[in-house]
């Protein structure tokens, strides 16, 4: 180092960085790696596999960000898992090169059947498309897409000489081919009574949509229910307004020609209970979350929160169908695979607690209730002693803690748990 420094090959700052860079790993190894030890966890890979296993054969799965995309590509590329599923990242779907890529076959997956010509999407073309809200009527989606992709200047908006692409409405409909739905087993036979003859939706008060959403609409307009279309939980907020037609089948939501009803909307959406139960109980992997000493950092802990919420939605749907044994099994699985000592209890456990009460398992419900109350009572105590200028930064946390304490007290009263009522 001294020689390199004297010859001015390396600067002092770079030498210092190299020394630190070599020293820290040595010290970490000496101390047993401490909280850097990731040897017990496989959560990223296992979650990716769970996403893929939640999809029907030959599916197209829309993901949204790095964390629910790259691990899936790893699982397919390296471990050869579910290579029939085409993973399409919404973030990358704004880029022409990626659109070209998914138009080609990959592994066992056929090309994604986009129809907008490639030259229409090159570079910054169609980066956004204007929604014409002057037309209050819903329009046929396929016809609307043809207008937007047209070369006719009369269908465009002239913006200082630049012609902007336009969708002729912000509301759309698509007639449902029931024969195609049946042939491709989009829904189960028991769902036939709910099958819509036409699905309709709108994009709200937005003035434009981006290229990636245009590609989703293009696929839906031309897929005719041939290939299963799914969204991850992170992507269902950018599913081009179709959230009411999504059905949970595991970690993914499938587009179906059935509109969720008010009760389903209140309870987390539609659920294919039998399929999701099978996926969760027989196919899912759990990333080592129940191993003693596993290191789950703040990024890892986002997935258990999502899993707990979705398992609660499934258990609730099973309970509504009278399948109490399966509902109990799902709740027990949730607590076993994500125990408190490795995955700390949080607000997502309230729904699990409530469901145990509804299922008549007051012992399990009371145990969770007491722990949750202690956690949020302690949190609230910390927030409330802060200086007022700092306390304002915790308004959302204070509100959440207060509501959970009220809800736990209310549910204890509802199920006549006198000891808890007195304590709370």
Tab-separated table of C-alpha atoms in Angstrom:
chain	number	residue	atom	x	y	z
A	1	UNK	CA	0.000	0.000	0.000
A	2	UNK	CA	2.837	2.405	0.890
A	3	UNK	CA	4.501	1.754	-2.472
A	4	UNK	CA	1.227	2.253	-4.365
A	5	UNK	CA	0.602	5.458	-2.463
A	6	UNK	CA	4.086	6.879	-3.110
A	7	UNK	CA	3.768	6.104	-6.812
A	8	UNK	CA	0.341	7.829	-6.730
A	9	UNK	CA	-1.324	4.737	-8.171
A	10	UNK	CA	-3.891	4.702	-5.352
A	11	UNK	CA	-5.255	7.604	-3.343
A	12	UNK	CA	-5.362	7.645	0.455
A	13	UNK	CA	-9.159	7.417	0.344
A	14	UNK	CA	-9.097	4.336	-1.897
A	15	UNK	CA	-6.464	2.632	0.251
A	16	UNK	CA	-8.554	3.333	3.349
A	17	UNK	CA	-11.604	1.834	1.630
A	18	UNK	CA	-9.637	-1.280	0.665
A	19	UNK	CA	-8.324	-1.740	4.199
A	20	UNK	CA	-11.801	-1.349	5.676
A	21	UNK	CA	-13.262	-3.604	3.012
A	22	UNK	CA	-10.867	-6.403	3.961
A	23	UNK	CA	-11.010	-5.833	7.705
A	24	UNK	CA	-14.788	-5.872	8.214
A	25	UNK	CA	-15.340	-9.370	6.742
A	26	UNK	CA	-12.479	-10.707	8.883
A	27	UNK	CA	-14.005	-9.216	12.034
A	28	UNK	CA	-17.460	-10.473	11.079
A	29	UNK	CA	-16.093	-13.978	10.514
A	30	UNK	CA	-14.289	-13.889	13.868
A	31	UNK	CA	-17.555	-13.002	15.632
A	32	UNK	CA	-19.571	-15.649	13.781
A	33	UNK	CA	-21.201	-13.232	11.328
A	34	UNK	CA	-23.808	-12.257	13.964
A	35	UNK	CA	-26.836	-10.626	12.306
A	36	UNK	CA	-25.272	-11.030	8.857
A	37	UNK	CA	-25.829	-14.788	8.958
A	38	UNK	CA	-28.367	-15.724	6.305
A	39	UNK	CA	-27.651	-19.454	6.272
A	40	UNK	CA	-30.997	-20.478	7.803
A	41	UNK	CA	-33.299	-18.525	5.531
A	42	UNK	CA	-34.459	-19.221	2.001
A	43	UNK	CA	-37.387	-16.827	2.081
A	44	UNK	CA	-36.674	-14.986	-1.181
A	45	UNK	CA	-36.377	-18.162	-3.229
A	46	UNK	CA	-39.288	-19.921	-1.500
A	47	UNK	CA	-41.603	-16.943	-1.910
A	48	UNK	CA	-40.720	-16.831	-5.602
A	49	UNK	CA	-41.590	-20.514	-5.914
A	50	UNK	CA	-44.876	-19.870	-4.093
A	51	UNK	CA	-45.759	-17.150	-6.590
A	52	UNK	CA	-45.113	-19.513	-9.482
A	53	UNK	CA	-46.926	-22.443	-7.884
A	54	UNK	CA	-49.973	-20.220	-7.344
A	55	UNK	CA	-50.469	-20.003	-11.123
A	56	UNK	CA	-52.326	-22.323	-13.484
A	57	UNK	CA	-50.359	-23.932	-16.357
A	58	UNK	CA	-49.119	-21.626	-19.151
A	59	UNK	CA	-50.024	-18.522	-17.139
A	60	UNK	CA	-48.945	-14.922	-17.658
A	61	UNK	CA	-47.985	-13.389	-14.305
A	62	UNK	CA	-47.685	-9.609	-13.969
A	63	UNK	CA	-45.266	-8.571	-11.243
A	64	UNK	CA	-44.423	-5.029	-10.196
A	65	UNK	CA	-40.971	-4.524	-8.681
A	66	UNK	CA	-37.556	-6.097	-8.184
A	67	UNK	CA	-38.449	-8.199	-5.147
A	68	UNK	CA	-41.367	-10.014	-6.772
A	69	UNK	CA	-39.652	-10.394	-10.159
A	70	UNK	CA	-35.955	-11.301	-10.003
A	71	UNK	CA	-36.331	-14.191	-7.508
A	72	UNK	CA	-38.960	-15.702	-9.835
A	73	UNK	CA	-36.576	-15.494	-12.764
A	74	UNK	CA	-33.921	-17.167	-10.600
A	75	UNK	CA	-36.318	-20.009	-9.703
A	76	UNK	CA	-37.055	-20.577	-13.382
A	77	UNK	CA	-33.548	-20.078	-14.781
A	78	UNK	CA	-31.520	-21.886	-12.114
A	79	UNK	CA	-33.913	-24.330	-10.465
A	80	UNK	CA	-36.105	-24.988	-13.529
A	81	UNK	CA	-39.328	-24.418	-11.553
A	82	UNK	CA	-42.568	-23.670	-13.412
A	83	UNK	CA	-40.937	-22.479	-16.606
A	84	UNK	CA	-44.356	-22.595	-18.270
A	85	UNK	CA	-45.287	-19.362	-16.450
A	86	UNK	CA	-44.302	-16.120	-18.186
A	87	UNK	CA	-43.224	-13.513	-15.630
A	88	UNK	CA	-43.898	-10.002	-16.938
A	89	UNK	CA	-42.567	-7.140	-14.818
A	90	UNK	CA	-44.860	-4.101	-14.954
A	91	UNK	CA	-41.968	-1.729	-14.234
A	92	UNK	CA	-40.031	-3.004	-17.244
A	93	UNK	CA	-43.112	-3.143	-19.458
A	94	UNK	CA	-42.638	0.588	-20.100
A	95	UNK	CA	-39.501	-0.268	-22.118
A	96	UNK	CA	-39.687	-1.270	-25.776
A	97	UNK	CA	-36.850	-3.798	-25.436
A	98	UNK	CA	-38.693	-5.695	-22.720
A	99	UNK	CA	-41.945	-5.729	-24.692
A	100	UNK	CA	-40.023	-7.231	-27.607
A	101	UNK	CA	-38.530	-9.799	-25.258
A	102	UNK	CA	-41.851	-11.080	-23.923
A	103	UNK	CA	-43.235	-11.349	-27.467
A	104	UNK	CA	-40.797	-14.264	-27.878
A	105	UNK	CA	-41.105	-17.771	-26.439
A	106	UNK	CA	-39.038	-18.533	-23.350
A	107	UNK	CA	-38.467	-21.875	-21.603
A	108	UNK	CA	-41.834	-23.677	-21.882
A	109	UNK	CA	-43.760	-20.418	-22.150
A	110	UNK	CA	-45.325	-19.294	-25.404
A	111	UNK	CA	-44.978	-15.640	-26.539
A	112	UNK	CA	-47.211	-13.125	-24.778
A	113	UNK	CA	-49.941	-12.305	-27.342
A	114	UNK	CA	-49.540	-8.523	-27.581
A	115	UNK	CA	-50.997	-7.017	-30.761
A	116	UNK	CA	-49.858	-3.375	-30.771
A	117	UNK	CA	-47.209	-3.188	-33.531
A	118	UNK	CA	-43.619	-2.928	-32.288
A	119	UNK	CA	-42.973	0.256	-34.244
A	120	UNK	CA	-45.781	1.942	-32.297
A	121	UNK	CA	-43.919	1.322	-29.034
A	122	UNK	CA	-40.347	2.208	-29.936
A	123	UNK	CA	-38.501	4.619	-27.693
A	124	UNK	CA	-40.846	7.149	-26.129
A	125	UNK	CA	-43.803	6.327	-28.352
A	126	UNK	CA	-46.949	5.575	-26.353
A	127	UNK	CA	-45.140	6.350	-23.086
A	128	UNK	CA	-48.547	7.615	-22.073
A	129	UNK	CA	-51.974	7.561	-23.705
A	130	UNK	CA	-54.637	10.232	-23.121
A	131	UNK	CA	-58.047	9.169	-21.786
A	132	UNK	CA	-60.916	11.002	-23.508
A	133	UNK	CA	-63.467	11.503	-20.725
A	134	UNK	CA	-65.770	13.522	-22.988
A	135	UNK	CA	-67.242	10.177	-23.982
A	136	UNK	CA	-69.172	9.124	-20.887
A	137	UNK	CA	-70.159	5.762	-22.348
A	138	UNK	CA	-68.174	2.584	-21.856
A	139	UNK	CA	-66.618	1.402	-25.109
A	140	UNK	CA	-65.633	-2.019	-26.348
A	141	UNK	CA	-62.055	-2.596	-25.193
A	142	UNK	CA	-60.816	-4.151	-28.422
A	143	UNK	CA	-62.237	-1.295	-30.475
A	144	UNK	CA	-60.784	1.270	-28.069
A	145	UNK	CA	-57.324	-0.301	-28.375
A	146	UNK	CA	-57.598	-0.225	-32.176
A	147	UNK	CA	-58.344	3.520	-32.019
A	148	UNK	CA	-55.370	4.197	-29.748
A	149	UNK	CA	-52.996	2.254	-32.001
A	150	UNK	CA	-54.409	3.740	-35.206
A	151	UNK	CA	-52.353	5.856	-37.630
A	152	UNK	CA	-55.348	8.111	-38.323
A	153	UNK	CA	-54.513	11.698	-37.215
A	154	UNK	CA	-58.217	12.276	-36.580
A	155	UNK	CA	-57.974	9.936	-33.567
A	156	UNK	CA	-55.085	11.916	-32.014
A	157	UNK	CA	-54.662	15.117	-30.001
A	158	UNK	CA	-52.412	17.750	-31.577
A	159	UNK	CA	-50.047	19.059	-28.887
A	160	UNK	CA	-48.025	21.823	-30.613
A	161	UNK	CA	-47.417	19.618	-33.609
A	162	UNK	CA	-46.962	16.407	-31.635
A	163	UNK	CA	-49.788	13.901	-32.148
A	164	UNK	CA	-50.728	12.214	-28.869
A	165	UNK	CA	-52.412	8.805	-28.781
A	166	UNK	CA	-55.902	8.706	-27.271
A	167	UNK	CA	-58.197	6.062	-25.808
A	168	UNK	CA	-61.750	7.142	-26.707
A	169	UNK	CA	-63.039	6.674	-23.152
A	170	UNK	CA	-61.952	5.968	-19.583
A	171	UNK	CA	-64.576	3.211	-19.271
A	172	UNK	CA	-64.494	-0.130	-21.044
A	173	UNK	CA	-66.388	-3.377	-21.429
A	174	UNK	CA	-65.662	-6.794	-22.860
A	175	UNK	CA	-68.222	-9.443	-23.711
A	176	UNK	CA	-67.451	-12.808	-22.134
A	177	UNK	CA	-67.205	-15.896	-24.338
A	178	UNK	CA	-68.658	-18.482	-21.948
A	179	UNK	CA	-67.552	-21.365	-24.190
A	180	UNK	CA	-63.935	-20.160	-24.090
A	181	UNK	CA	-64.174	-19.698	-20.312
A	182	UNK	CA	-65.441	-23.277	-19.904
A	183	UNK	CA	-62.925	-24.751	-22.360
A	184	UNK	CA	-59.972	-23.088	-20.614
A	185	UNK	CA	-61.273	-23.855	-17.099
A	186	UNK	CA	-61.069	-20.231	-16.027
A	187	UNK	CA	-63.572	-20.830	-13.210
A	188	UNK	CA	-65.056	-23.886	-11.535
A	189	UNK	CA	-68.471	-25.333	-12.381
A	190	UNK	CA	-69.966	-24.019	-9.151
A	191	UNK	CA	-69.147	-20.487	-10.354
A	192	UNK	CA	-71.251	-20.739	-13.513
A	193	UNK	CA	-74.208	-19.024	-11.845
A	194	UNK	CA	-72.031	-15.969	-11.177
A	195	UNK	CA	-70.391	-15.866	-14.589
A	196	UNK	CA	-70.829	-12.431	-16.156
A	197	UNK	CA	-71.970	-12.048	-19.752
A	198	UNK	CA	-70.020	-8.801	-19.894
A	199	UNK	CA	-67.299	-7.360	-17.685
A	200	UNK	CA	-67.013	-3.584	-17.390
A	201	UNK	CA	-64.696	-1.265	-15.508
A	202	UNK	CA	-63.275	2.235	-15.556
A	203	UNK	CA	-59.963	3.917	-14.873
A	204	UNK	CA	-61.363	6.587	-12.572
A	205	UNK	CA	-60.564	10.270	-12.980
A	206	UNK	CA	-57.127	9.763	-14.453
A	207	UNK	CA	-56.231	11.803	-17.527
A	208	UNK	CA	-53.816	9.266	-19.008
A	209	UNK	CA	-52.329	5.808	-18.532
A	210	UNK	CA	-48.785	4.597	-19.090
A	211	UNK	CA	-47.396	2.218	-21.683
A	212	UNK	CA	-47.302	-0.752	-19.290
A	213	UNK	CA	-51.022	-0.419	-18.550
A	214	UNK	CA	-51.731	-0.167	-22.272
A	215	UNK	CA	-49.952	-3.476	-22.752
A	216	UNK	CA	-52.079	-5.097	-20.024
A	217	UNK	CA	-55.245	-3.833	-21.734
A	218	UNK	CA	-53.934	-5.020	-25.098
A	219	UNK	CA	-53.385	-8.510	-23.726
A	220	UNK	CA	-56.789	-8.689	-22.052
A	221	UNK	CA	-58.554	-7.457	-25.196
A	222	UNK	CA	-57.004	-10.162	-27.352
A	223	UNK	CA	-56.333	-13.105	-25.045
A	224	UNK	CA	-60.011	-14.235	-25.057
A	225	UNK	CA	-59.455	-16.163	-21.789
A	226	UNK	CA	-57.080	-18.587	-23.532
A	227	UNK	CA	-54.149	-18.127	-21.141
A	228	UNK	CA	-54.563	-17.572	-17.394
A	229	UNK	CA	-53.687	-13.990	-16.430
A	230	UNK	CA	-52.432	-13.285	-12.911
A	231	UNK	CA	-51.183	-10.362	-10.847
A	232	UNK	CA	-49.044	-10.428	-7.725
A	233	UNK	CA	-50.318	-8.592	-4.676
A	234	UNK	CA	-47.847	-5.800	-5.488
A	235	UNK	CA	-49.157	-5.533	-9.040
A	236	UNK	CA	-52.895	-5.637	-8.450
A	237	UNK	CA	-52.913	-1.886	-7.823
A	238	UNK	CA	-51.715	-1.361	-11.412
A	239	UNK	CA	-54.000	-3.888	-13.061
A	240	UNK	CA	-55.682	-1.334	-15.304
A	241	UNK	CA	-58.764	-0.922	-13.109
A	242	UNK	CA	-59.692	-4.613	-13.064
A	243	UNK	CA	-59.300	-5.238	-9.319
A	244	UNK	CA	-62.969	-6.200	-8.866
A	245	UNK	CA	-62.421	-9.118	-11.257
A	246	UNK	CA	-59.370	-10.579	-9.506
A	247	UNK	CA	-59.568	-13.806	-7.515
A	248	UNK	CA	-56.972	-14.925	-4.957
A	249	UNK	CA	-55.555	-18.392	-5.636
A	250	UNK	CA	-52.450	-18.363	-3.420
A	251	UNK	CA	-49.977	-15.505	-3.554
A	252	UNK	CA	-51.409	-14.395	-6.889
A	253	UNK	CA	-54.699	-12.973	-8.147
A	254	UNK	CA	-56.289	-14.426	-11.276
A	255	UNK	CA	-58.399	-12.387	-13.680
A	256	UNK	CA	-61.848	-14.016	-13.850
A	257	UNK	CA	-65.161	-12.999	-15.505
A	258	UNK	CA	-66.862	-12.764	-12.105
A	259	UNK	CA	-67.294	-9.464	-10.285
A	260	UNK	CA	-66.691	-9.538	-6.539
A	261	UNK	CA	-69.724	-8.789	-4.391
A	262	UNK	CA	-69.929	-6.328	-1.493
A	263	UNK	CA	-69.130	-8.916	1.166
A	264	UNK	CA	-66.079	-10.155	-0.738
A	265	UNK	CA	-64.894	-6.582	-1.171
A	266	UNK	CA	-65.176	-5.964	2.580
A	267	UNK	CA	-63.339	-9.196	3.402
A	268	UNK	CA	-60.345	-8.853	1.080
A	269	UNK	CA	-61.726	-9.926	-2.297
A	270	UNK	CA	-62.697	-13.123	-4.110
A	271	UNK	CA	-60.991	-16.374	-3.122
A	272	UNK	CA	-60.826	-19.735	-4.853
A	273	UNK	CA	-60.845	-21.499	-1.490
A	274	UNK	CA	-60.197	-25.077	-2.602
A	275	UNK	CA	-57.356	-24.177	-4.951
A	276	UNK	CA	-55.726	-21.717	-2.558
A	277	UNK	CA	-56.024	-24.171	0.339
A	278	UNK	CA	-54.341	-26.862	-1.777
A	279	UNK	CA	-51.578	-24.515	-2.929
A	280	UNK	CA	-50.902	-23.238	0.573
A	281	UNK	CA	-51.007	-26.559	2.410
A	282	UNK	CA	-49.255	-28.787	-0.144
A	283	UNK	CA	-47.103	-26.636	-2.453
A	284	UNK	CA	-45.880	-23.632	-0.496
A	285	UNK	CA	-42.401	-23.371	1.011
A	286	UNK	CA	-41.812	-21.206	4.054
A	287	UNK	CA	-38.253	-19.902	3.826
A	288	UNK	CA	-37.071	-21.196	7.185
A	289	UNK	CA	-39.179	-18.678	9.106
A	290	UNK	CA	-39.844	-21.160	11.916
A	291	UNK	CA	-36.182	-22.070	12.438
A	292	UNK	CA	-34.723	-20.990	15.737
A	293	UNK	CA	-32.149	-18.236	15.225
A	294	UNK	CA	-33.127	-17.417	11.642
A	295	UNK	CA	-32.186	-13.871	10.630
A	296	UNK	CA	-35.182	-12.032	9.166
A	297	UNK	CA	-34.377	-8.380	8.511
A	298	UNK	CA	-36.902	-5.583	7.900
A	299	UNK	CA	-37.079	-6.377	4.196
A	300	UNK	CA	-37.789	-10.062	4.820
A	301	UNK	CA	-40.503	-9.251	7.360
A	302	UNK	CA	-42.656	-7.561	4.728
A	303	UNK	CA	-43.491	-10.938	3.180
A	304	UNK	CA	-44.793	-12.581	6.393
A	305	UNK	CA	-47.134	-9.614	6.828
A	306	UNK	CA	-48.498	-10.242	3.347
A	307	UNK	CA	-48.739	-13.990	3.957
A	308	UNK	CA	-50.602	-13.519	7.236
A	309	UNK	CA	-53.103	-11.195	5.610
A	310	UNK	CA	-53.750	-13.581	2.721
A	311	UNK	CA	-54.009	-16.617	4.997
A	312	UNK	CA	-56.510	-14.671	7.083
A	313	UNK	CA	-58.523	-13.894	3.937
A	314	UNK	CA	-58.508	-17.600	3.012
A	315	UNK	CA	-59.501	-18.756	6.503
A	316	UNK	CA	-62.322	-16.221	6.561
A	317	UNK	CA	-63.604	-17.398	3.161
A	318	UNK	CA	-63.448	-21.047	4.263
A	319	UNK	CA	-65.368	-20.175	7.420
A	320	UNK	CA	-68.078	-18.428	5.364
A	321	UNK	CA	-68.382	-21.623	3.296
A	322	UNK	CA	-68.812	-23.703	6.448
A	323	UNK	CA	-65.415	-25.397	6.088
A	324	UNK	CA	-64.412	-24.811	9.694
A	325	UNK	CA	-61.828	-27.596	9.909
A	326	UNK	CA	-59.889	-26.268	6.932
A	327	UNK	CA	-60.161	-22.698	8.262
A	328	UNK	CA	-58.651	-23.830	11.566
A	329	UNK	CA	-55.863	-25.694	9.755
A	330	UNK	CA	-54.951	-22.530	7.823
A	331	UNK	CA	-54.780	-20.458	11.021
A	332	UNK	CA	-52.693	-23.105	12.791
A	333	UNK	CA	-50.382	-23.296	9.774
A	334	UNK	CA	-49.964	-19.523	9.891
A	335	UNK	CA	-48.829	-19.555	13.515
A	336	UNK	CA	-46.612	-22.621	13.054
A	337	UNK	CA	-44.744	-21.392	9.975
A	338	UNK	CA	-44.451	-17.785	11.216
A	339	UNK	CA	-43.977	-18.058	14.998
A	340	UNK	CA	-43.756	-15.023	17.233
A	341	UNK	CA	-40.100	-15.517	18.204
A	342	UNK	CA	-38.895	-15.156	14.602
A	343	UNK	CA	-41.740	-13.150	13.038
A	344	UNK	CA	-42.905	-10.632	15.663
A	345	UNK	CA	-46.639	-10.154	16.084
A	346	UNK	CA	-48.076	-7.095	14.362
A	347	UNK	CA	-51.436	-5.692	13.267
A	348	UNK	CA	-51.937	-8.530	10.769
A	349	UNK	CA	-52.545	-10.887	13.700
A	350	UNK	CA	-55.772	-9.123	14.696
A	351	UNK	CA	-57.733	-10.839	11.926
A	352	UNK	CA	-56.211	-14.213	12.905
A	353	UNK	CA	-57.293	-13.563	16.497
A	354	UNK	CA	-60.835	-12.657	15.427
A	355	UNK	CA	-61.155	-15.788	13.309
A	356	UNK	CA	-60.075	-18.041	16.179
A	357	UNK	CA	-62.905	-16.521	18.222
A	358	UNK	CA	-65.390	-17.139	15.422
A	359	UNK	CA	-64.223	-20.740	15.150
A	360	UNK	CA	-64.751	-21.264	18.876
A	361	UNK	CA	-61.059	-21.641	19.812
A	362	UNK	CA	-61.089	-19.045	22.602
A	363	UNK	CA	-57.832	-20.340	24.119
A	364	UNK	CA	-55.827	-19.558	20.968
A	365	UNK	CA	-57.722	-16.298	20.445
A	366	UNK	CA	-57.152	-15.099	24.017
A	367	UNK	CA	-53.441	-15.895	23.818
A	368	UNK	CA	-52.998	-13.812	20.659
A	369	UNK	CA	-55.276	-11.064	21.961
A	370	UNK	CA	-53.287	-10.603	25.181
A	371	UNK	CA	-49.967	-10.486	23.353
A	372	UNK	CA	-51.266	-7.980	20.809
A	373	UNK	CA	-52.736	-5.790	23.522
A	374	UNK	CA	-49.435	-5.732	25.431
A	375	UNK	CA	-47.497	-4.890	22.256
A	376	UNK	CA	-49.703	-1.994	21.159
A	377	UNK	CA	-50.251	-0.688	24.675
A	378	UNK	CA	-46.469	-0.523	25.056
A	379	UNK	CA	-46.074	1.168	21.668
A	380	UNK	CA	-48.769	3.705	22.472
A	381	UNK	CA	-47.098	4.477	25.784
A	382	UNK	CA	-43.855	5.308	23.976
A	383	UNK	CA	-45.581	7.514	21.399
A	384	UNK	CA	-47.554	9.464	23.989
A	385	UNK	CA	-44.547	10.566	26.056
A	386	UNK	CA	-42.777	12.084	23.063
A	387	UNK	CA	-42.309	15.808	22.725
A	388	UNK	CA	-45.330	17.234	20.821
A	389	UNK	CA	-43.195	18.261	17.849
A	390	UNK	CA	-41.984	14.662	17.547
A	391	UNK	CA	-45.285	13.001	18.410
A	392	UNK	CA	-46.906	14.443	15.291
A	393	UNK	CA	-44.642	12.244	13.176
A	394	UNK	CA	-46.309	9.166	14.687
A	395	UNK	CA	-49.919	10.077	13.990
A	396	UNK	CA	-50.531	6.996	11.842
A	397	UNK	CA	-48.925	4.664	14.395
A	398	UNK	CA	-50.868	6.248	17.270
A	399	UNK	CA	-54.118	5.858	15.345
A	400	UNK	CA	-53.398	2.219	14.502
A	401	UNK	CA	-52.427	1.320	18.081
A	402	UNK	CA	-55.520	3.024	19.473
A	403	UNK	CA	-57.861	1.278	17.032
A	404	UNK	CA	-56.350	-2.155	17.713
A	405	UNK	CA	-56.672	-1.683	21.474
A	406	UNK	CA	-60.310	-0.655	21.031
A	407	UNK	CA	-60.980	-3.592	18.700
A	408	UNK	CA	-59.369	-6.117	21.055
A	409	UNK	CA	-61.454	-4.757	23.928
A	410	UNK	CA	-64.603	-4.904	21.818
A	411	UNK	CA	-64.030	-8.477	20.667
A	412	UNK	CA	-63.284	-9.596	24.239
A	413	UNK	CA	-66.637	-8.117	25.236
A	414	UNK	CA	-68.377	-9.746	22.264
A	415	UNK	CA	-67.144	-13.202	23.275
A	416	UNK	CA	-67.574	-12.529	27.045
A	417	UNK	CA	-63.924	-13.006	28.006
A	418	UNK	CA	-64.272	-11.455	31.450
A	419	UNK	CA	-60.619	-11.726	32.499
A	420	UNK	CA	-59.468	-9.929	29.355
A	421	UNK	CA	-62.179	-7.279	29.669
A	422	UNK	CA	-61.115	-6.441	33.220
A	423	UNK	CA	-57.437	-6.424	32.263
A	424	UNK	CA	-57.931	-4.250	29.184
